[in-house]
Amino acid sequence: MPKANIGLIGLGVMGQNLALNIESKGFTVACFNRTISRVNDFVNSLAKCKNIIACHSLQQLIDSLSKPRKILLMVKAGPPVDETIESLLHLLDDGDIIIDGGNSHFLDTIRRTKSVESSGKLYIGTGISGGEEGALKGPSIMPGGSESAWQHIEPVFKKIAAKAPDGQPCCHWIGSDGAGHFVKMVHNAIEYGDMQLIAETYHIMRTALALPNKMISQIFCDWNKENLSSYLIEITSDILAYTDKNGSEVIDLILDVASQKGTGKWTALSSLDLGQPFTLAAEAVFARYLSAMKSERVEASEILKGPRTKFSGSHDAFLEDLKCALYASKIVCYAQGFSLMKAASREYNWKLDYGSIASLWRAGCIIRSVFLDRIKDAFDKNPALGSLMLAPFFCLQLENCQYGWRNTSKTAFEMGVPVPAIASALTYYDGFRCEKLPANLIASQRDYFGAHTYQRIDKPPQQSFHTDWKTPDR
């Protein structure tokens, strides 16, 4: 019996769809799941008459694979990944490859890469974005880990990956150990920010302008034909237009509580660790936490007072401002994400290629948009670009959007509509472009109560000073 090209452990929906995707590209897949009945169900239904081998034990899986063996794990992140790796290591030969395709934390991937390599095997931690549909039809794939493993898995990954409009596969080698999972984490954090910005835009249109859902749907549909064109804008238009069999607009029947799986939180924590403000990710996570405080918000709505102002301007003019606010805030979100990746690349010596990263997000993934071509161009022209906001194209866009951005924030504040992500993006922009911030006062305060010292603008930066502030020299 011919050997399989790749093994797959974990037959949830993502695992099943990836197996079907891989098989459809001409590869033979061997599958195993801890619950054996799921293996049998899969090969007797969706995988029936396909080049997919059912395995009822890890040993059978390993025996069915060509060398070097390549095993893709699609199991729940955390301890299950460690447990599966531990079960595999003593069965595999040197040079065999374990691939974690789940949403693992990049620090776990760094640890696992070192551990697996020390046993003579190879390890890849790969981010896979696109959800269930992407897994089946072509996801964006972000692999990192043992670089010598890449030549063996590249033909499979590049064939199953989504293809960008120029035909290029949305899959590139990211870097060593945890690089792939870090980039996927940042992708998800940008996704968090993007979704929150769109939600705030919807909230303003629904609450401040009192527009009906179908009209808002059409507005997003129109915006999707312009520079805001993206998968998230597209599905937002679809969601707002959807009615059930009774004619009810389903969006209005959904509880205003949004959950999360943790990647946004991980990114916010990483931004703190690396000293790079990713305020959009943090605000998006906090907004979801606030949404979960439903009972408290209901009580507060009866007690805490806000403005009762009604919108009195031109809807058409304000919608243009709102579109500018969403676009400019989106630029800031991506700029913060790429700045965080630059800081991580320095810290972990990954040597990330930012233009390449932008290119592999152009199709297959959740944040795919026309916007990414501009980001790729910016980094291709200047790989050492300090911030995406400083690229000539994005600098001009931010300048053109400023009035609408500020007017949107001002109007939202005046009407009491919460816009944490839009406001945070504008505040970051103003802080980033501010030559002199009030941090000199904070440095003075720290020195006053804790003798933490400070630096002076008229002295060398390596010198530190302390003042006895209670008895200043006259």
Coordinates of C-alpha atoms in Angstrom, one line a residue:
M1 CA 0.0 0.0 0.0
P2 CA 1.5 3.4 -1.0
K3 CA 2.6 5.6 1.9
A4 CA 0.7 8.8 2.8
N5 CA 2.4 12.2 2.1
I6 CA 1.3 13.7 5.4
G7 CA -0.5 12.7 8.6
L8 CA -3.1 14.7 10.5
I9 CA -4.2 14.3 14.1
G10 CA -7.4 16.0 15.2
L11 CA -10.6 15.7 13.2
G12 CA -12.6 18.6 14.3
V13 CA -14.1 20.7 11.5
M14 CA -10.9 22.5 10.8
G15 CA -8.9 19.3 10.8
Q16 CA -11.4 17.6 8.5
N17 CA -11.5 20.5 6.1
L18 CA -7.7 20.7 6.0
A19 CA -7.5 17.0 5.3
L20 CA -9.9 17.4 2.4
N21 CA -8.1 20.4 1.1
I22 CA -4.7 18.6 1.1
E23 CA -6.2 15.5 -0.6
S24 CA -7.8 17.6 -3.3
K25 CA -4.4 18.9 -4.2
G26 CA -3.0 15.4 -5.1
F27 CA -1.6 14.3 -1.7
T28 CA -2.5 11.2 0.3
V29 CA -3.5 12.0 3.9
A30 CA -3.4 9.6 6.9
C31 CA -5.8 10.7 9.7
F32 CA -6.0 9.9 13.4
N33 CA -8.3 11.1 16.2
R34 CA -8.2 10.2 19.8
T35 CA -12.0 9.3 19.5
I36 CA -11.7 6.5 17.0
S37 CA -15.4 6.8 16.0
R38 CA -14.7 10.2 14.5
V39 CA -12.1 8.7 12.2
N40 CA -14.5 6.1 11.0
D41 CA -17.3 8.6 10.5
F42 CA -15.0 10.9 8.5
V43 CA -13.7 8.3 6.1
N44 CA -17.1 6.8 5.6
S45 CA -18.8 10.2 4.8
L46 CA -16.9 13.3 3.7
A47 CA -13.7 11.4 2.9
K48 CA -15.3 8.4 1.3
C49 CA -13.5 7.3 -1.9
K50 CA -10.7 9.8 -1.3
N51 CA -7.0 9.3 -0.8
I52 CA -7.4 9.5 2.9
I53 CA -6.2 6.6 5.2
A54 CA -8.0 5.9 8.4
C55 CA -5.7 5.2 11.3
H56 CA -6.9 3.8 14.6
S57 CA -3.6 4.3 16.6
L58 CA -0.6 6.6 16.6
Q59 CA 1.6 3.7 15.6
Q60 CA -0.6 2.9 12.6
L61 CA -0.5 6.6 11.6
I62 CA 3.3 6.6 11.7
D63 CA 3.6 3.4 9.9
S64 CA 1.5 4.7 7.0
L65 CA 3.7 7.8 6.4
S66 CA 6.5 8.3 3.9
K67 CA 9.8 9.6 5.3
P68 CA 10.6 12.1 6.6
R69 CA 7.3 11.8 8.3
K70 CA 5.2 14.9 8.5
I71 CA 2.4 15.1 11.1
L72 CA 0.0 18.0 11.3
L73 CA -1.6 18.5 14.7
M74 CA -5.0 20.1 14.7
V75 CA -5.7 19.7 18.4
K76 CA -6.7 22.2 21.1
A77 CA -4.0 24.7 22.1
G78 CA -2.3 24.2 25.4
P79 CA -1.7 20.9 27.3
P80 CA -3.3 18.7 24.5
V81 CA -0.5 19.8 22.1
D82 CA 2.2 18.9 24.7
E83 CA 0.6 15.6 25.4
T84 CA 0.3 14.7 21.7
I85 CA 4.0 15.7 21.1
E86 CA 5.1 13.6 24.0
S87 CA 3.1 10.6 22.6
L88 CA 4.7 11.0 19.2
L89 CA 8.4 11.6 20.0
H90 CA 9.3 8.1 21.1
L91 CA 7.6 6.7 17.9
L92 CA 9.3 9.0 15.4
D93 CA 12.7 8.8 13.8
D94 CA 15.3 11.6 13.7
G95 CA 14.4 14.1 11.0
D96 CA 10.6 13.5 11.2
I97 CA 8.5 16.6 11.5
I98 CA 5.7 17.6 13.9
I99 CA 3.6 20.6 12.8
D100 CA 1.3 22.5 15.2
G101 CA -1.5 24.1 13.1
G102 CA -3.5 25.4 16.1
N103 CA -3.6 28.8 17.8
S104 CA -0.8 28.1 20.2
H105 CA 0.9 30.8 22.2
F106 CA 4.2 31.7 20.5
L107 CA 6.2 31.3 23.7
D108 CA 4.9 27.7 23.9
T109 CA 6.1 27.2 20.3
I110 CA 9.5 28.6 21.2
R111 CA 9.7 26.0 24.0
R112 CA 8.4 23.2 22.0
T113 CA 10.7 23.8 19.0
K114 CA 13.7 23.7 21.3
S115 CA 12.5 20.5 23.0
V116 CA 11.6 18.6 19.8
E117 CA 14.9 19.6 18.1
S118 CA 16.8 18.4 21.2
S119 CA 15.3 14.9 20.5
G120 CA 16.5 14.9 16.9
K121 CA 13.1 15.7 15.3
L122 CA 11.9 18.9 13.6
Y123 CA 9.1 21.2 14.6
I124 CA 6.9 23.8 12.8
G125 CA 4.4 26.1 14.6
T126 CA 2.1 27.4 11.9
G127 CA -0.6 30.0 12.1
I128 CA -3.6 29.1 9.8
S129 CA -6.2 31.8 9.2
G130 CA -9.4 31.6 7.3
G131 CA -11.7 29.7 9.5
E132 CA -13.6 26.5 8.4
E133 CA -14.1 27.8 4.8
G134 CA -10.5 28.8 4.5
A135 CA -9.3 25.4 5.7
L136 CA -11.3 23.7 3.0
K137 CA -10.8 26.2 0.1
G138 CA -7.4 27.8 0.9
P139 CA -6.2 29.5 4.1
S140 CA -3.5 32.0 4.8
I141 CA -0.6 30.0 6.3
M142 CA 2.2 31.4 8.5
P143 CA 4.8 28.7 9.3
G144 CA 7.8 29.1 11.6
G145 CA 10.1 26.8 13.6
S146 CA 12.8 24.4 12.4
E147 CA 13.9 25.9 9.1
S148 CA 15.3 22.7 7.7
A149 CA 11.8 21.2 7.9
W150 CA 10.4 23.8 5.5
Q151 CA 11.7 22.2 2.3
H152 CA 9.7 19.1 3.1
I153 CA 6.4 20.8 4.0
E154 CA 6.5 23.7 1.5
P155 CA 5.1 21.8 -1.5
V156 CA 2.0 20.8 0.6
F157 CA 1.4 24.2 2.3
K158 CA 1.9 26.3 -0.9
K159 CA -0.6 24.1 -2.8
I160 CA -3.3 24.2 -0.2
A161 CA -2.9 27.9 0.6
A162 CA -5.2 30.7 -0.7
K163 CA -3.9 32.4 -3.8
A164 CA -3.6 36.2 -3.9
P165 CA -5.0 38.1 -7.0
D166 CA -1.6 37.9 -8.6
G167 CA -1.6 34.1 -8.2
Q168 CA 1.0 34.0 -5.4
P169 CA 0.2 31.5 -2.6
C170 CA -0.5 33.1 0.7
C171 CA 2.1 31.1 2.5
H172 CA 5.7 32.1 3.2
W173 CA 8.3 30.9 5.7
I174 CA 8.1 33.4 8.6
G175 CA 11.2 32.6 10.8
S176 CA 12.6 30.5 13.5
D177 CA 10.8 28.9 16.6
G178 CA 7.7 30.9 17.5
A179 CA 7.7 33.4 14.6
G180 CA 4.8 31.9 12.7
H181 CA 2.5 31.7 15.7
F182 CA 3.5 35.3 16.7
V183 CA 2.6 36.7 13.3
K184 CA -0.7 34.8 13.4
M185 CA -1.3 36.2 16.9
V186 CA -0.8 39.8 15.6
H187 CA -3.0 39.0 12.6
N188 CA -5.8 38.1 15.1
A189 CA -5.2 41.2 17.1
I190 CA -5.5 43.4 14.0
E191 CA -8.7 41.4 13.3
Y192 CA -9.9 42.3 16.9
G193 CA -9.2 46.0 16.2
D194 CA -10.7 46.0 12.8
M195 CA -13.9 44.3 14.1
Q196 CA -14.2 46.8 16.9
L197 CA -13.7 49.8 14.6
I198 CA -16.4 48.5 12.3
A199 CA -18.7 47.8 15.3
E200 CA -18.3 51.4 16.5
T201 CA -19.0 52.7 13.0
Y202 CA -22.2 50.7 12.9
H203 CA -23.1 51.9 16.5
I204 CA -22.7 55.5 15.4
M205 CA -24.9 55.0 12.3
R206 CA -27.5 53.0 14.2
T207 CA -27.6 55.2 17.4
A208 CA -26.5 58.7 16.5
L209 CA -27.9 58.8 13.0
A210 CA -30.8 56.4 13.7
L211 CA -30.3 54.7 10.3
P212 CA -32.1 51.4 9.6
N213 CA -30.0 48.3 9.2
K214 CA -30.7 47.9 5.5
M215 CA -29.4 51.4 4.8
I216 CA -26.3 50.7 6.9
S217 CA -25.8 47.5 5.0
Q218 CA -25.9 49.4 1.8
I219 CA -23.4 51.9 3.1
F220 CA -21.0 49.2 4.0
C221 CA -21.6 47.6 0.6
D222 CA -20.7 50.9 -1.1
W223 CA -17.6 51.3 1.0
N224 CA -16.6 47.8 0.1
K225 CA -16.1 49.0 -3.5
E226 CA -13.6 51.7 -2.4
N227 CA -10.4 51.9 -0.3
L228 CA -12.1 50.1 2.6
S229 CA -12.8 47.0 0.6
S230 CA -12.2 43.9 2.8
Y231 CA -13.7 40.6 3.9
L232 CA -14.9 42.1 7.2
I233 CA -16.7 45.0 5.6
E234 CA -18.3 42.5 3.1
I235 CA -19.6 40.2 5.8
T236 CA -20.8 43.2 7.9
S237 CA -23.0 44.3 4.9
D238 CA -24.4 40.7 4.6
I239 CA -25.1 40.5 8.3
L240 CA -27.0 43.8 8.5
A241 CA -29.2 42.8 5.5
Y242 CA -30.1 39.4 6.8
T243 CA -33.6 38.5 7.8
D244 CA -35.1 35.3 9.1
K245 CA -38.1 33.4 7.8
N246 CA -40.4 35.7 9.8
G247 CA -38.8 38.8 8.3
S248 CA -37.0 39.8 11.5
E249 CA -33.6 41.5 11.2
V250 CA -31.5 39.0 13.0
I251 CA -28.8 41.5 14.0
D252 CA -31.3 43.1 16.4
L253 CA -32.1 39.8 18.0
I254 CA -28.5 39.0 19.0
L255 CA -27.4 39.7 22.5
D256 CA -24.8 42.4 22.7
V257 CA -22.1 40.2 24.3
A258 CA -18.9 39.3 22.4
S259 CA -16.6 36.5 23.6
Q260 CA -13.0 35.8 22.6
K261 CA -10.4 33.0 22.5
G262 CA -7.4 34.8 23.9
T263 CA -5.2 35.9 21.0
G264 CA -6.1 39.5 21.4
K265 CA -5.3 39.4 25.1
W266 CA -1.9 37.6 24.3
T267 CA -1.1 40.4 21.9
A268 CA -1.9 43.2 24.4
L269 CA 0.3 41.5 27.0
S270 CA 3.1 41.1 24.4
S271 CA 2.9 44.7 23.5
L272 CA 3.4 45.6 27.2
D273 CA 6.3 43.2 27.5
L274 CA 8.0 44.6 24.3
G275 CA 7.2 48.2 25.1
Q276 CA 5.2 48.8 21.9
P277 CA 1.7 50.4 22.4
F278 CA -0.9 48.3 20.6
T279 CA -3.8 50.4 21.9
L280 CA -6.3 49.2 19.3
A281 CA -5.8 45.5 20.3
A282 CA -6.1 46.4 24.0
E283 CA -9.2 48.6 23.5
A284 CA -10.9 45.8 21.4
V285 CA -10.2 43.3 24.1
F286 CA -11.5 45.6 26.9
A287 CA -14.6 46.4 24.8
R288 CA -15.4 42.7 24.7
Y289 CA -14.9 42.5 28.5
L290 CA -17.3 45.5 28.9
S291 CA -19.8 43.8 26.6
A292 CA -19.8 40.8 28.9
M293 CA -20.8 43.1 31.8
K294 CA -24.4 43.0 30.5
S295 CA -26.3 43.1 33.8
E296 CA -24.1 45.9 35.2
R297 CA -24.6 47.9 32.0
V298 CA -28.4 47.5 32.2
E299 CA -28.4 48.8 35.8
A300 CA -26.0 51.6 34.9
S301 CA -28.2 52.7 32.0
E302 CA -31.0 53.5 34.5
I303 CA -28.7 55.5 36.8
L304 CA -25.8 57.2 35.0
K305 CA -26.8 60.2 32.9
G306 CA -25.4 61.2 29.5
P307 CA -26.1 63.8 26.8
R308 CA -29.5 63.8 25.1
T309 CA -28.2 65.6 22.0
K310 CA -29.8 64.7 18.6
F311 CA -27.8 64.7 15.4
S312 CA -28.7 67.8 13.4
G313 CA -26.2 68.0 10.6
S314 CA -26.0 66.5 7.1
H315 CA -26.1 62.7 7.1
D316 CA -24.2 62.5 3.8
A317 CA -21.4 64.8 4.9
F318 CA -21.1 63.0 8.3
L319 CA -21.0 59.6 6.6
E320 CA -18.0 60.8 4.6
D321 CA -16.4 61.9 7.9
L322 CA -17.3 58.5 9.4
K323 CA -15.7 56.7 6.5
C324 CA -12.5 58.7 7.0
A325 CA -12.5 57.9 10.7
L326 CA -12.8 54.2 10.0
Y327 CA -10.1 54.3 7.3
A328 CA -7.6 56.3 9.4
S329 CA -8.2 54.2 12.5
K330 CA -7.6 51.1 10.4
I331 CA -4.2 52.5 9.3
V332 CA -3.3 53.1 12.9
C333 CA -4.3 49.5 13.8
Y334 CA -2.1 48.0 11.2
A335 CA 0.8 50.4 12.0
Q336 CA 0.7 49.3 15.6
G337 CA 0.6 45.6 14.6
F338 CA 3.6 45.9 12.4
S339 CA 5.5 48.0 14.9
L340 CA 4.9 45.2 17.4
M341 CA 6.2 42.6 15.0
K342 CA 9.3 44.8 14.4
A343 CA 10.0 44.9 18.2
A344 CA 9.5 41.1 18.5
S345 CA 11.8 40.5 15.5
R346 CA 14.5 42.3 17.3
E347 CA 13.9 40.7 20.6
Y348 CA 13.7 37.1 19.3
N349 CA 16.1 37.5 16.3
W350 CA 13.5 36.4 13.8
K351 CA 14.5 38.8 10.9
L352 CA 10.8 39.1 9.8
D353 CA 10.0 40.3 6.2
Y354 CA 7.1 42.7 6.7
G355 CA 6.3 43.1 3.0
S356 CA 6.1 39.3 2.7
I357 CA 3.8 39.1 5.8
A358 CA 1.5 41.7 4.3
S359 CA 1.4 39.7 1.0
L360 CA 0.3 36.5 2.7
W361 CA -2.6 38.2 4.3
R362 CA -4.0 39.3 0.9
A363 CA -6.3 36.3 0.6
G364 CA -7.6 33.4 2.7
C365 CA -7.4 35.1 6.0
I366 CA -10.0 37.1 8.0
I367 CA -8.3 40.5 7.6
R368 CA -7.8 40.2 3.8
S369 CA -8.3 43.5 2.0
V370 CA -7.1 45.7 -0.8
F371 CA -5.4 47.7 1.9
L372 CA -2.7 45.0 2.2
D373 CA -1.3 45.7 -1.2
R374 CA -0.4 49.2 -0.1
I375 CA 1.3 47.9 3.0
K376 CA 3.3 45.4 1.0
D377 CA 4.4 48.2 -1.4
A378 CA 5.4 50.4 1.6
F379 CA 7.7 47.8 3.1
D380 CA 9.0 46.7 -0.3
K381 CA 10.1 50.3 -1.0
N382 CA 11.5 50.8 2.5
P383 CA 12.1 47.6 4.5
A384 CA 13.5 49.7 7.4
L385 CA 10.3 51.8 7.6
G386 CA 9.9 52.9 11.2
S387 CA 6.1 53.1 11.3
L388 CA 3.6 52.4 8.6
M389 CA 2.1 55.9 9.3
L390 CA 5.4 57.4 7.9
A391 CA 5.1 55.8 4.5
P392 CA 4.3 58.5 2.0
F393 CA 0.9 56.9 0.9
F394 CA -0.4 56.4 4.4
C395 CA 0.9 59.7 5.6
L396 CA -1.1 61.4 2.9
Q397 CA -4.2 59.3 3.7
L398 CA -4.0 60.2 7.4
E399 CA -3.7 63.9 6.5
N400 CA -6.7 63.7 4.1
C401 CA -8.8 61.9 6.8
Q402 CA -7.9 64.1 9.7
Y403 CA -10.9 66.5 9.7
G404 CA -13.5 63.6 9.3
W405 CA -11.7 61.6 11.9
R406 CA -11.7 64.4 14.5
N407 CA -15.3 65.4 13.7
T408 CA -16.5 61.8 14.1
S409 CA -14.8 61.5 17.5
K410 CA -16.1 64.9 18.6
T411 CA -19.7 64.0 17.5
A412 CA -19.5 60.6 19.2
F413 CA -18.4 62.3 22.5
E414 CA -21.1 65.0 22.3
M415 CA -23.8 62.3 21.7
G416 CA -22.5 59.9 24.3
V417 CA -21.7 57.1 21.8
P418 CA -18.7 55.0 23.0
V419 CA -15.9 54.9 20.5
P420 CA -12.9 53.4 22.4
A421 CA -11.0 52.2 19.4
I422 CA -11.6 55.2 17.1
A423 CA -10.7 57.6 19.9
S424 CA -7.7 55.5 20.9
A425 CA -6.4 55.5 17.3
L426 CA -6.7 59.3 17.1
T427 CA -5.0 59.7 20.4
Y428 CA -2.2 57.4 19.4
Y429 CA -1.8 59.4 16.1
D430 CA -1.6 62.7 18.0
G431 CA 0.8 61.2 20.6
F432 CA 3.1 59.7 17.9
R433 CA 3.3 63.0 16.0
C434 CA 3.9 65.1 19.2
E435 CA 7.5 66.2 19.4
K436 CA 7.3 67.0 23.1
L437 CA 5.0 65.0 25.4
P438 CA 4.3 65.8 29.1
A439 CA 6.4 62.8 30.2
N440 CA 8.9 65.2 31.6
L441 CA 6.5 65.9 34.4
I442 CA 6.0 62.2 35.0
A443 CA 9.7 61.7 35.2
S444 CA 9.9 64.6 37.7
Q445 CA 7.1 63.1 39.8
R446 CA 8.8 59.7 39.9
D447 CA 12.0 61.4 41.0
Y448 CA 10.2 63.4 43.7
F449 CA 8.5 60.4 45.4
G450 CA 11.0 57.6 44.6
A451 CA 14.3 59.2 43.7
H452 CA 14.1 57.4 40.3
T453 CA 16.2 60.1 38.6
Y454 CA 15.7 61.7 35.2
Q455 CA 17.6 62.8 32.1
R456 CA 18.1 66.4 30.9
I457 CA 17.8 67.7 27.4
D458 CA 21.0 69.8 27.8
K459 CA 23.1 66.9 29.1
P460 CA 24.4 63.5 27.5
P461 CA 21.6 60.8 27.5
Q462 CA 23.7 58.4 29.6
Q463 CA 23.7 60.9 32.6
S464 CA 21.1 60.7 35.3
F465 CA 20.0 63.4 37.7
H466 CA 18.2 63.7 41.0
T467 CA 16.7 66.7 42.6
D468 CA 15.6 67.3 46.2
W469 CA 12.3 68.8 45.1
K470 CA 11.2 70.0 48.6
T471 CA 14.1 72.4 48.8
P472 CA 14.8 73.6 45.3
D473 CA 17.8 75.7 44.5
R474 CA 17.0 79.4 44.1

